[in-house]
XYZ file of C-alpha atoms in Angstrom:
735
model
C 172.479 99.296 99.943
C 176.235 98.975 99.578
C 177.409 96.297 97.151
C 179.033 93.156 98.552
C 182.637 93.023 97.476
C 183.723 89.520 96.445
C 187.204 88.217 97.240
C 189.645 87.589 94.368
C 188.938 84.365 92.535
C 185.341 84.166 93.813
C 182.220 84.653 91.849
C 178.618 84.796 92.962
C 178.031 81.160 92.167
C 181.100 79.668 93.807
C 181.432 78.233 97.328
C 183.851 80.101 99.588
C 186.841 78.083 100.673
C 186.709 76.517 104.119
C 188.223 78.586 106.911
C 189.433 77.517 110.328
C 186.821 78.684 112.904
C 187.510 78.990 116.631
C 186.119 76.260 118.844
C 182.795 77.350 120.453
C 183.109 78.424 124.073
C 181.654 75.696 126.301
C 178.409 76.877 127.938
C 178.340 76.684 131.752
C 176.084 74.078 133.257
C 173.834 74.298 136.295
C 176.431 72.400 138.329
C 179.030 74.981 137.271
C 176.790 77.728 138.605
C 176.199 75.867 141.865
C 179.930 75.450 142.396
C 180.595 79.123 141.696
C 177.758 80.326 143.934
C 178.861 78.065 146.782
C 182.392 79.443 146.460
C 181.139 83.035 146.550
C 179.188 82.510 149.765
C 181.782 80.194 151.328
C 179.562 77.142 151.161
C 176.497 78.620 152.880
C 173.073 77.516 151.696
C 171.181 79.918 149.463
C 167.666 78.486 149.554
C 164.861 80.464 151.189
C 162.130 78.530 153.022
C 158.954 80.646 152.851
C 156.088 80.695 155.390
C 154.079 78.743 152.803
C 156.557 75.887 153.130
C 157.965 76.517 149.651
C 161.692 75.988 149.240
C 162.664 78.888 146.959
C 165.881 78.346 145.050
C 168.243 81.202 144.225
C 168.220 80.303 140.520
C 165.461 79.119 138.200
C 165.882 77.760 134.693
C 163.674 76.431 131.910
C 163.740 73.032 133.595
C 161.661 74.459 136.459
C 158.748 75.405 134.204
C 156.445 72.398 133.961
C 153.171 73.954 132.741
C 152.373 75.993 129.661
C 150.810 79.270 130.894
C 148.901 79.690 127.631
C 147.818 83.080 126.297
C 145.897 85.952 127.906
C 142.165 85.786 127.336
C 142.146 82.018 126.823
C 141.616 79.118 129.204
C 142.820 78.542 131.853
C 143.401 82.329 132.012
C 146.721 82.080 133.848
C 148.002 85.128 131.974
C 144.828 87.194 132.332
C 141.101 87.106 131.704
C 141.229 89.514 128.762
C 143.407 89.212 125.692
C 144.463 92.873 125.780
C 144.487 93.310 129.583
C 145.868 96.755 130.523
C 147.055 97.449 126.995
C 143.347 97.801 126.204
C 142.235 99.373 129.488
C 144.096 99.794 132.785
C 142.764 98.350 136.009
C 140.071 100.364 137.836
C 141.288 102.624 140.635
C 138.738 101.808 143.338
C 139.654 103.352 146.705
C 137.900 101.864 149.757
C 136.587 104.609 152.009
C 133.832 105.558 154.396
C 133.752 107.263 157.757
C 131.612 109.348 160.062
C 128.277 110.353 158.505
C 126.882 109.813 155.026
C 127.377 113.524 154.341
C 131.092 113.420 155.222
C 131.697 110.267 153.180
C 129.798 111.681 150.196
C 132.009 114.782 150.185
C 135.120 112.581 150.389
C 133.931 110.439 147.462
C 133.268 113.488 145.324
C 136.735 114.886 145.953
C 138.378 111.579 145.047
C 136.302 111.094 141.897
C 137.221 114.584 140.747
C 140.909 113.747 141.299
C 140.997 110.619 139.127
C 139.395 107.772 141.054
C 137.254 105.603 138.756
C 134.991 103.610 141.076
C 133.609 103.706 144.601
C 134.225 101.202 147.373
C 132.196 101.788 150.521
C 133.394 101.028 154.059
C 130.611 100.733 156.637
C 130.991 101.190 160.377
C 130.909 98.189 162.676
C 127.455 98.925 164.056
C 126.117 98.667 160.502
C 128.088 95.481 159.811
C 126.613 93.809 162.852
C 123.012 94.771 162.085
C 122.514 97.425 164.788
C 121.027 100.897 164.410
C 123.213 103.714 165.690
C 121.016 104.218 168.775
C 121.481 100.631 170.019
C 123.196 100.509 173.437
C 125.752 97.897 172.305
C 127.338 100.190 169.698
C 128.024 103.365 171.678
C 131.752 103.331 170.836
C 131.474 102.084 167.245
C 129.241 104.514 165.356
C 131.080 106.189 162.475
C 134.539 105.097 163.651
C 135.752 102.521 161.130
C 133.369 103.343 158.311
C 130.192 105.224 157.514
C 127.049 104.782 159.598
C 124.043 103.662 157.518
C 120.776 103.231 159.400
C 118.199 103.584 156.613
C 117.608 104.243 152.950
C 117.754 107.961 153.759
C 121.419 107.585 154.769
C 122.109 105.618 151.592
C 120.543 108.358 149.453
C 122.755 110.979 151.096
C 125.817 108.757 150.630
C 125.353 108.800 146.853
C 123.908 112.283 146.495
C 125.153 113.812 143.247
C 126.817 110.545 142.203
C 124.850 109.047 139.269
C 124.320 105.369 140.036
C 123.625 104.562 136.391
C 127.179 105.671 135.543
C 129.220 104.754 138.626
C 130.351 101.264 139.630
C 129.904 100.848 143.387
C 131.537 98.171 145.527
C 130.222 97.604 149.049
C 132.076 95.605 151.670
C 129.194 94.091 153.581
C 128.496 90.570 154.792
C 126.507 90.349 158.017
C 123.890 93.022 157.256
C 124.077 92.382 153.522
C 120.297 92.094 153.062
C 119.305 95.561 154.380
C 122.342 97.302 152.849
C 121.702 95.921 149.368
C 117.981 96.697 149.738
C 118.819 100.302 150.664
C 121.119 100.565 147.634
C 118.415 99.292 145.290
C 115.807 101.708 146.654
C 118.266 104.627 146.669
C 118.849 103.905 142.989
C 115.110 103.781 142.297
C 114.562 107.138 143.999
C 117.472 108.582 142.024
C 115.674 107.430 138.886
C 117.946 104.462 138.209
C 116.207 101.079 137.794
C 117.937 98.152 139.483
C 118.742 96.592 136.101
C 121.178 99.456 135.486
C 122.935 99.339 138.861
C 126.595 98.379 138.432
C 128.899 97.184 141.163
C 129.662 94.464 143.688
C 128.456 93.412 147.126
C 130.970 91.368 149.125
C 128.369 88.956 150.545
C 131.070 86.470 151.656
C 130.010 85.077 155.019
C 132.220 81.988 155.270
C 135.387 84.038 155.700
C 133.621 85.981 158.457
C 133.304 82.790 160.478
C 136.994 82.086 159.855
C 138.693 85.415 160.458
C 136.814 88.737 160.399
C 133.817 87.817 162.566
C 131.340 90.489 161.441
C 128.617 87.870 161.146
C 125.090 88.081 162.524
C 123.327 84.781 161.861
C 124.527 81.157 162.130
C 126.187 79.536 159.081
C 123.156 77.714 157.634
C 120.779 80.704 157.338
C 123.736 82.852 156.286
C 124.291 80.546 153.319
C 120.596 80.819 152.460
C 120.937 84.622 152.411
C 123.782 84.330 149.904
C 121.745 82.049 147.649
C 118.773 84.449 147.807
C 120.979 87.387 146.796
C 122.517 85.449 143.910
C 119.037 84.452 142.731
C 117.619 87.982 142.969
C 120.538 89.734 141.293
C 120.780 87.116 138.532
C 117.155 87.815 137.620
C 116.914 91.539 138.337
C 120.404 93.095 138.255
C 122.398 91.766 135.280
C 125.251 94.284 135.692
C 125.734 93.672 139.409
C 128.219 91.223 140.959
C 126.335 89.284 143.617
C 129.354 88.190 145.642
C 133.010 89.066 146.089
C 134.759 86.033 147.514
C 137.377 87.429 149.838
C 140.782 86.101 150.767
C 141.898 89.561 151.867
C 140.839 89.199 155.474
C 142.467 85.775 155.705
C 145.895 87.171 154.900
C 145.241 90.084 157.260
C 144.491 87.512 159.971
C 147.844 85.825 159.364
C 147.185 83.259 156.619
C 149.987 82.325 154.276
C 149.430 82.940 150.584
C 148.764 79.226 150.052
C 146.090 79.247 152.764
C 144.527 82.470 151.465
C 144.434 81.060 147.948
C 143.063 77.643 148.877
C 140.352 78.752 151.296
C 139.185 81.560 149.012
C 138.761 79.236 146.043
C 137.083 76.670 148.304
C 134.675 79.362 149.585
C 133.814 80.258 146.003
C 133.148 76.629 145.195
C 130.834 76.348 148.205
C 128.833 79.406 147.158
C 128.476 78.117 143.600
C 127.244 74.755 144.915
C 124.758 76.498 147.241
C 123.317 78.491 144.342
C 123.068 75.363 142.205
C 121.351 73.517 145.051
C 118.791 76.345 145.115
C 117.971 75.534 141.474
C 120.084 78.138 139.662
C 121.877 77.368 136.404
C 125.620 77.783 137.008
C 126.128 79.643 133.748
C 123.374 82.107 134.671
C 125.151 83.403 137.788
C 128.820 82.378 137.721
C 129.843 85.168 135.375
C 128.896 87.705 138.074
C 130.996 86.161 140.829
C 134.153 88.084 141.677
C 137.071 87.745 144.091
C 139.070 89.925 146.475
C 142.686 89.241 147.468
C 145.231 90.884 149.748
C 148.592 91.845 148.300
C 151.469 91.706 150.766
C 155.209 92.279 150.596
C 156.318 88.923 149.139
C 156.341 90.429 145.666
C 156.722 87.455 143.329
C 154.583 85.199 145.524
C 151.710 87.686 145.202
C 152.109 87.911 141.421
C 152.063 84.119 141.207
C 149.095 83.881 143.586
C 146.802 85.837 141.271
C 147.912 83.769 138.295
C 147.376 80.534 140.252
C 143.937 81.704 141.420
C 142.736 82.069 137.826
C 143.981 78.596 136.946
C 142.385 77.030 140.021
C 139.010 78.714 139.509
C 138.895 77.551 135.897
C 139.475 74.004 137.127
C 136.821 74.234 139.860
C 134.144 75.666 137.592
C 134.891 73.141 134.867
C 134.440 70.313 137.380
C 131.143 71.870 138.555
C 129.848 71.679 134.995
C 130.111 75.259 133.747
C 129.993 75.472 129.943
C 130.350 79.211 129.330
C 133.998 80.298 129.421
C 132.964 83.526 131.189
C 131.769 81.379 134.100
C 135.313 80.075 134.469
C 137.077 83.453 134.514
C 138.313 84.614 137.916
C 137.966 88.392 138.045
C 139.411 90.040 141.126
C 139.750 93.227 143.093
C 142.884 93.587 145.198
C 143.923 95.718 148.145
C 147.404 96.352 149.428
C 148.053 94.873 152.851
C 146.971 96.624 156.016
C 149.076 94.310 158.174
C 152.288 95.309 156.381
C 151.703 98.946 157.372
C 153.628 100.004 160.463
C 153.226 102.748 163.048
C 156.992 103.092 163.378
C 158.805 105.098 160.682
C 155.425 105.479 158.933
C 156.595 107.021 155.658
C 158.062 103.626 154.803
C 154.421 102.630 154.306
C 154.328 104.630 151.064
C 157.109 102.390 149.746
C 155.382 99.228 150.929
C 152.112 100.196 149.285
C 153.877 101.003 146.009
C 155.602 97.612 145.923
C 152.354 95.812 146.704
C 150.392 97.806 144.114
C 152.974 96.897 141.477
C 152.618 93.209 142.392
C 148.828 93.413 142.044
C 149.155 95.031 138.617
C 151.735 92.542 137.357
C 149.524 89.740 138.688
C 146.607 90.964 136.565
C 144.050 92.443 138.984
C 140.882 94.052 137.566
C 140.673 96.794 140.195
C 142.835 97.973 143.076
C 142.746 99.848 146.370
C 146.007 101.246 147.709
C 146.250 101.823 151.461
C 147.297 105.145 152.920
C 150.474 105.547 154.968
C 148.617 106.316 158.217
C 146.172 103.387 158.164
C 148.249 101.458 160.698
C 146.896 103.858 163.322
C 143.796 105.607 161.982
C 141.536 106.298 159.019
C 143.342 108.133 156.220
C 143.465 111.908 156.011
C 142.865 113.694 152.706
C 146.652 114.154 152.469
C 147.502 110.468 152.867
C 144.542 109.314 150.747
C 145.791 111.501 147.884
C 149.241 109.848 148.006
C 147.621 106.413 148.041
C 145.411 107.192 145.050
C 148.249 108.876 143.132
C 150.390 105.767 143.625
C 148.080 104.005 141.191
C 147.975 106.949 138.789
C 151.779 107.032 138.661
C 151.942 103.289 137.994
C 149.386 103.582 135.203
C 150.666 106.749 133.578
C 154.438 106.808 134.094
C 155.899 103.300 134.300
C 154.885 101.713 130.999
C 153.658 98.535 132.697
C 150.228 98.865 131.097
C 151.665 98.622 127.571
C 152.506 94.909 127.751
C 150.153 92.062 128.609
C 151.468 89.890 131.478
C 155.054 91.206 131.326
C 156.269 88.594 133.834
C 154.771 85.710 131.854
C 157.479 83.236 130.949
C 159.684 84.135 133.907
C 161.161 80.857 135.087
C 160.652 81.884 138.710
C 157.107 83.225 138.333
C 155.902 80.249 136.312
C 157.443 77.812 138.784
C 155.908 79.643 141.760
C 152.529 79.703 140.030
C 152.573 75.923 139.584
C 153.803 75.390 143.159
C 150.929 77.457 144.526
C 148.407 75.624 142.346
C 149.634 72.255 143.626
C 149.744 73.196 147.315
C 146.415 75.016 147.276
C 144.733 72.125 145.479
C 145.881 69.761 148.230
C 143.980 71.885 150.767
C 140.931 72.172 148.503
C 140.845 68.381 148.197
C 140.901 68.077 151.992
C 137.968 70.515 152.192
C 136.036 68.455 149.636
C 136.825 65.208 151.445
C 135.341 66.645 154.648
C 132.092 67.764 153.046
C 132.816 71.260 151.770
C 133.888 74.586 153.158
C 130.828 75.200 155.330
C 131.523 71.998 157.252
C 135.249 72.760 157.418
C 134.501 76.186 158.897
C 132.124 74.628 161.421
C 134.835 72.127 162.388
C 137.244 75.037 162.955
C 140.392 73.680 161.338
C 140.848 76.416 158.696
C 140.724 79.077 161.424
C 143.189 77.110 163.567
C 145.537 76.693 160.607
C 145.521 80.446 159.970
C 146.081 81.268 163.643
C 149.079 78.935 163.779
C 150.583 80.674 160.741
C 149.888 84.050 162.345
C 151.617 83.101 165.597
C 154.625 81.702 163.740
C 155.036 84.929 161.745
C 154.663 87.124 164.835
C 157.365 85.143 166.618
C 159.667 85.415 163.584
C 159.187 89.200 163.518
C 159.748 89.548 167.263
C 162.942 87.488 167.022
C 164.157 89.545 164.059
C 164.221 86.560 161.706
C 161.671 88.337 159.499
C 162.866 91.892 158.955
C 160.478 94.848 159.114
C 162.439 97.973 158.247
C 162.027 100.658 160.881
C 160.467 98.206 163.352
C 162.930 95.434 164.219
C 165.840 96.690 162.102
C 167.077 100.121 161.048
C 164.984 101.818 163.734
C 165.054 105.619 163.484
C 166.607 107.492 166.398
C 163.404 109.488 166.856
C 159.772 108.578 166.259
C 158.006 110.310 163.369
C 154.645 111.852 164.157
C 151.951 112.054 161.484
C 148.625 113.846 161.573
C 145.749 111.381 161.845
C 142.038 111.662 161.220
C 140.077 111.708 164.476
C 136.353 110.969 164.290
C 134.156 112.493 167.001
C 132.195 109.359 167.765
C 129.803 111.126 170.124
C 128.875 113.815 167.575
C 128.352 111.254 164.804
C 126.159 109.078 167.005
C 124.065 112.057 168.127
C 123.500 113.066 164.487
C 122.475 109.523 163.547
C 120.123 109.253 166.515
C 118.425 112.515 165.518
C 117.950 111.282 161.948
C 116.513 107.983 163.201
C 114.051 109.854 165.424
C 112.967 111.994 162.485
C 112.595 108.942 160.231
C 110.433 107.093 162.741
C 108.276 110.143 163.350
C 107.444 110.620 159.675
C 106.926 107.097 158.332
C 103.783 104.990 158.043
C 104.058 102.653 161.024
C 101.386 100.313 159.700
C 103.368 99.841 156.486
C 106.540 99.296 158.505
C 104.896 96.652 160.688
C 103.441 94.836 157.688
C 106.733 94.824 155.783
C 108.717 93.550 158.774
C 106.149 90.857 159.506
C 106.333 89.689 155.885
C 110.115 89.528 156.147
C 109.971 87.566 159.416
C 107.514 85.108 157.889
C 109.665 84.843 154.773
C 112.708 84.025 156.897
C 110.754 81.239 158.579
C 109.558 80.097 155.160
C 111.271 80.100 151.784
C 110.527 83.450 150.103
C 113.403 85.512 148.712
C 114.706 87.623 151.584
C 116.213 90.386 149.464
C 112.943 90.949 147.638
C 111.094 91.239 150.962
C 113.790 93.559 152.357
C 113.420 95.907 149.365
C 109.765 96.319 150.403
C 110.969 97.064 153.942
C 113.405 99.683 152.671
C 110.685 101.441 150.672
C 108.573 101.570 153.859
C 111.555 103.182 155.691
C 112.310 100.264 157.988
C 115.738 100.691 159.569
C 118.735 98.425 159.207
C 118.379 97.262 162.796
C 114.699 96.469 162.347
C 115.278 94.461 159.174
C 118.140 92.541 160.811
C 116.092 91.882 163.956
C 113.143 90.549 161.939
C 115.391 87.884 160.412
C 117.071 87.252 163.774
C 113.706 86.142 165.165
C 113.814 83.241 162.705
C 117.563 82.625 162.518
C 118.997 83.554 165.927
C 122.289 85.438 166.438
C 125.578 83.567 166.121
C 128.244 83.650 168.836
C 131.577 81.913 169.278
C 134.233 81.751 171.987
C 137.868 82.318 170.998
C 140.142 79.281 171.281
C 143.734 80.530 170.875
C 146.361 78.132 169.589
C 149.115 77.004 171.937
C 152.742 76.014 171.585
C 153.506 77.852 168.332
C 154.917 81.050 169.805
C 156.718 79.310 172.640
C 158.092 76.684 170.253
C 159.705 79.407 168.158
C 161.500 80.688 171.266
C 162.920 77.363 172.457
C 166.346 77.911 174.048
C 166.010 81.708 173.785
C 167.581 83.447 176.804
C 165.008 86.249 177.100
C 162.162 83.743 176.884
C 163.676 81.639 179.649
C 164.033 84.716 181.862
C 160.419 85.595 181.214
C 159.349 82.063 182.120
C 161.358 82.380 185.331
C 159.555 85.663 186.021
C 156.166 84.041 185.509
C 157.163 81.161 187.821
C 158.299 83.620 190.494
C 155.029 85.549 190.204
C 153.099 82.284 190.502
C 154.959 81.401 193.711
C 154.213 84.828 195.168
C 150.514 84.775 194.212
C 149.978 81.121 195.024
C 148.582 80.591 191.515
C 149.417 81.405 187.928
C 149.134 85.092 186.966
C 145.802 85.539 185.236
C 144.940 87.772 182.264
C 141.652 88.526 180.512
C 142.110 89.382 176.837
C 139.047 91.525 176.136
C 137.453 92.458 172.813
C 134.866 95.180 173.360
C 132.518 96.789 170.879
C 131.587 95.335 167.515
C 135.126 94.897 166.161
C 135.549 91.263 165.151
C 139.185 91.492 164.011
C 140.771 89.193 166.582
C 144.281 88.545 165.209
C 145.962 90.758 167.808
C 143.900 89.384 170.674
C 144.607 85.802 169.640
C 148.343 86.472 169.354
C 148.420 87.964 172.837
C 146.430 85.030 174.236
C 148.685 82.500 172.517
C 151.935 84.137 173.561
C 151.013 84.766 177.221
C 149.538 81.267 177.455
C 152.793 79.745 176.176
C 154.656 81.875 178.696
C 152.725 80.342 181.599
C 149.915 82.813 182.253
C 146.395 81.573 182.787
C 144.624 83.340 179.927
C 140.893 84.029 179.855
C 140.029 84.697 176.178
C 137.012 86.976 176.363
C 134.148 86.503 173.911
C 133.850 88.911 171.013
C 131.518 91.922 171.045
C 131.389 92.529 174.790
C 130.260 95.788 176.326
C 132.642 97.373 178.867
C 130.242 96.356 181.652
C 130.292 92.728 180.494
C 134.098 92.715 180.227
C 134.422 94.170 183.743
C 132.084 91.534 185.176
C 134.009 88.728 183.448
C 137.304 90.112 184.777
C 135.980 90.182 188.335
C 134.291 86.781 188.160
C 137.453 85.222 186.661
C 139.705 86.715 189.325
C 142.180 88.159 186.822
C 145.152 90.340 187.658
C 145.265 92.113 184.304
C 142.802 92.995 181.555
C 144.374 93.377 178.132
C 141.948 95.409 176.031
C 142.490 94.857 172.309
C 141.277 97.631 170.014
C 141.601 97.671 166.231
C 138.660 99.846 165.234
C 139.148 103.185 166.997
C 136.729 102.584 169.868
C 139.456 102.756 172.517
C 138.768 106.300 173.728
C 135.175 105.395 174.587
C 135.272 101.734 175.575
C 138.457 101.388 177.653
C 137.790 104.292 180.049
C 134.270 102.930 180.528
C 135.729 99.508 181.410
C 138.022 101.105 184.015
C 135.054 102.995 185.450
C 133.069 99.773 185.905
C 136.024 98.093 187.653
C 136.401 101.052 190.024
C 132.673 101.158 190.750
C 132.865 97.467 191.688
C 135.741 98.125 194.086
C 138.306 96.383 191.870
C 140.584 99.210 190.825
C 143.432 96.805 191.677
C 142.823 94.961 188.399
C 145.326 96.505 186.028
C 144.134 97.529 182.576
C 146.495 97.603 179.633
C 145.631 98.470 176.026
C 146.950 97.286 172.707
C 146.225 97.535 169.009
C 145.597 100.367 166.582
C 145.944 103.284 168.989
C 147.478 106.572 167.758
C 150.215 108.020 169.960
C 148.164 111.211 170.306
C 145.589 109.198 172.307
C 148.065 107.702 174.773
C 147.865 110.478 177.355
C 144.082 110.489 177.530
C 144.143 106.719 178.107
C 146.786 107.070 180.817
C 144.705 109.795 182.453
C 141.767 107.370 182.440
C 143.858 104.768 184.291
C 145.422 102.617 181.571
C 148.758 101.377 182.952
C 150.503 100.319 179.742
C 149.861 100.870 176.035
C 151.199 98.676 173.246
C 150.737 100.109 169.760
C 151.053 98.453 166.351
C 154.287 96.543 165.846
C 154.923 96.027 169.574
C 157.349 93.209 170.306
C 155.366 90.830 172.503
C 158.469 89.868 174.479
C 158.848 93.504 175.512
C 155.133 93.639 176.333
C 155.417 90.570 178.578
C 158.326 92.141 180.464
C 156.223 95.245 181.109
C 153.222 93.203 182.293
C 155.394 91.268 184.746
C 156.733 94.546 186.126
C 153.147 95.744 186.623
C 152.501 92.551 188.584
C 155.408 93.363 190.874
C 158.149 91.170 189.468
C 161.550 92.831 189.261
C 162.528 92.031 185.680
C 166.137 92.771 184.670
C 166.602 95.880 182.505
C 165.874 95.243 178.841
C 169.494 95.799 177.818
C 170.692 93.162 180.279
C 167.948 90.746 179.259
C 168.955 91.073 175.631
C 172.594 90.050 176.205
């Protein structure tokens, strides 16, 4: 080290003479910043009012942080459930997939696992979700289309052929037919040589959100809650490595919920399930550590980061109030999936960017596992090409960005900490309302959570259609030419024929006396109080089918059905004083004068697809416009939809399809209308329909097709033209 040279006359023990120092520069204050910012933007306001009702300021300071976030691994776990988080081990890459037959899905899983995927997440087709075997007449258009068809334990064994279930964590998204699916999984493990105590994974088993948004339920709410309690009891005793429930907010956000609503209702659902298990006599600390969660991650980047942090804080509070003593019982562990709703058909390669942003938000929020959507999932199931990009998005984030080297890197951000507290406060207000009204099961039965979500959905759709919420490539920066992408097309007829053949073979070779006895025991158990999963495992060993097991419980429980009740006034309210809206209203009035009544539209949902966001938006918007809307019940066959259209005297049927059944179901609907002599009823189609299918639908008689991202104002103009009203050209109407 260089020696310090002393000035003349100084020695090491003397005090240096005083020197004149410059005055410190005054530090700017918050008011100084406000004045400067206002000057820069010529006095315009800078605050952003989010869909959650949060007034986001352009600048956050230490004064905005009101709660200590603590440390990772310690209560209330705001900064993460593990002290080391990704610095110790990155999140699990768990891609959600399943399509066609068990053989096809098994081959897809093997390819992905060989390429770096770490866990499996199984998507089942809608026939399976709704408790029907593939040969049931109500599921002709659904088999193998939006997931893999599983009719028996034999299908489940093929699904995991060559995949060691004592080494692989398996997540299964199943709610309605959760009893037979979990029974098949247990028996498939047994016959692979893996005892159930070694099975590792998660079953979604979250029925309350099905009644709110996704609608793939089978039984009414009360017996459905009993099923959940039975599964928690069985797995707690027999499957210590298995997560008995994954409480899902994902489908709420996909249905249009704000992040506050998704957060609040998901935590409230979890609280309801914990209370149900406790009411069944289970010790909270014996099962709570195996509860997990599932959230959607959308494009509001910092809001999503804060949402995951707020969820951990809220769950710790809920479980503490319920009496949990073990800190593991109070840890919220979650899987996340990037948003499907944010994906767009238009300019589809932008979806790679969207998924990357959302995946980064999930990681910075502290998820335990993650699925990244493929770029083509706005219109179809992913191809191998698009699935590889989606999976590699996570690999790049883990291996190249450095974000896994620091625990909670956004912790301490004034903005993130403030947003986290804001979300905690607003979500807790909703949770308290749920509690005041008797819990989430009663709130769902009353219908107000579903109505709240549908109002938020309609408000967002109107904001997008008006251009107030920008979607790049859709309502701003549209490309001059559409970009075509190759999509995966499932031959529904071939898949169904293969499944029917396997079912015939199964029934021909099994012991029918054993089948009858097992099903009778299950039916009696459903009418009594025996554990339903335990009885269903016996059914699976006897080679009972999924449909047979579901039907045996249906004898005791009945099958649940609801009628859609679209919200009104939200969409129209957003368009008050809008010139195009007024011209559309004039067009509806003119059509009413010509017909002698309001124009009438049936919004039809055929097949077993319960996703009704699109159908509800169409019903709400056309109702606000002045149409008489007939909201068709869910799960209709084409014959039932045709009969309802004729009996209701509609002018138009709007067929909503989100699960790839359009090529089978819509032409069949048109055929029934023609056979009844009502070819004058116009049929239009909307939803997740690839452009490559448009011509075949037009050839079948569909008169207009509205794909993902369609502006509903434009759709209404087209419908009025079909009804004979001479609408002004779009360019003139937009002046």
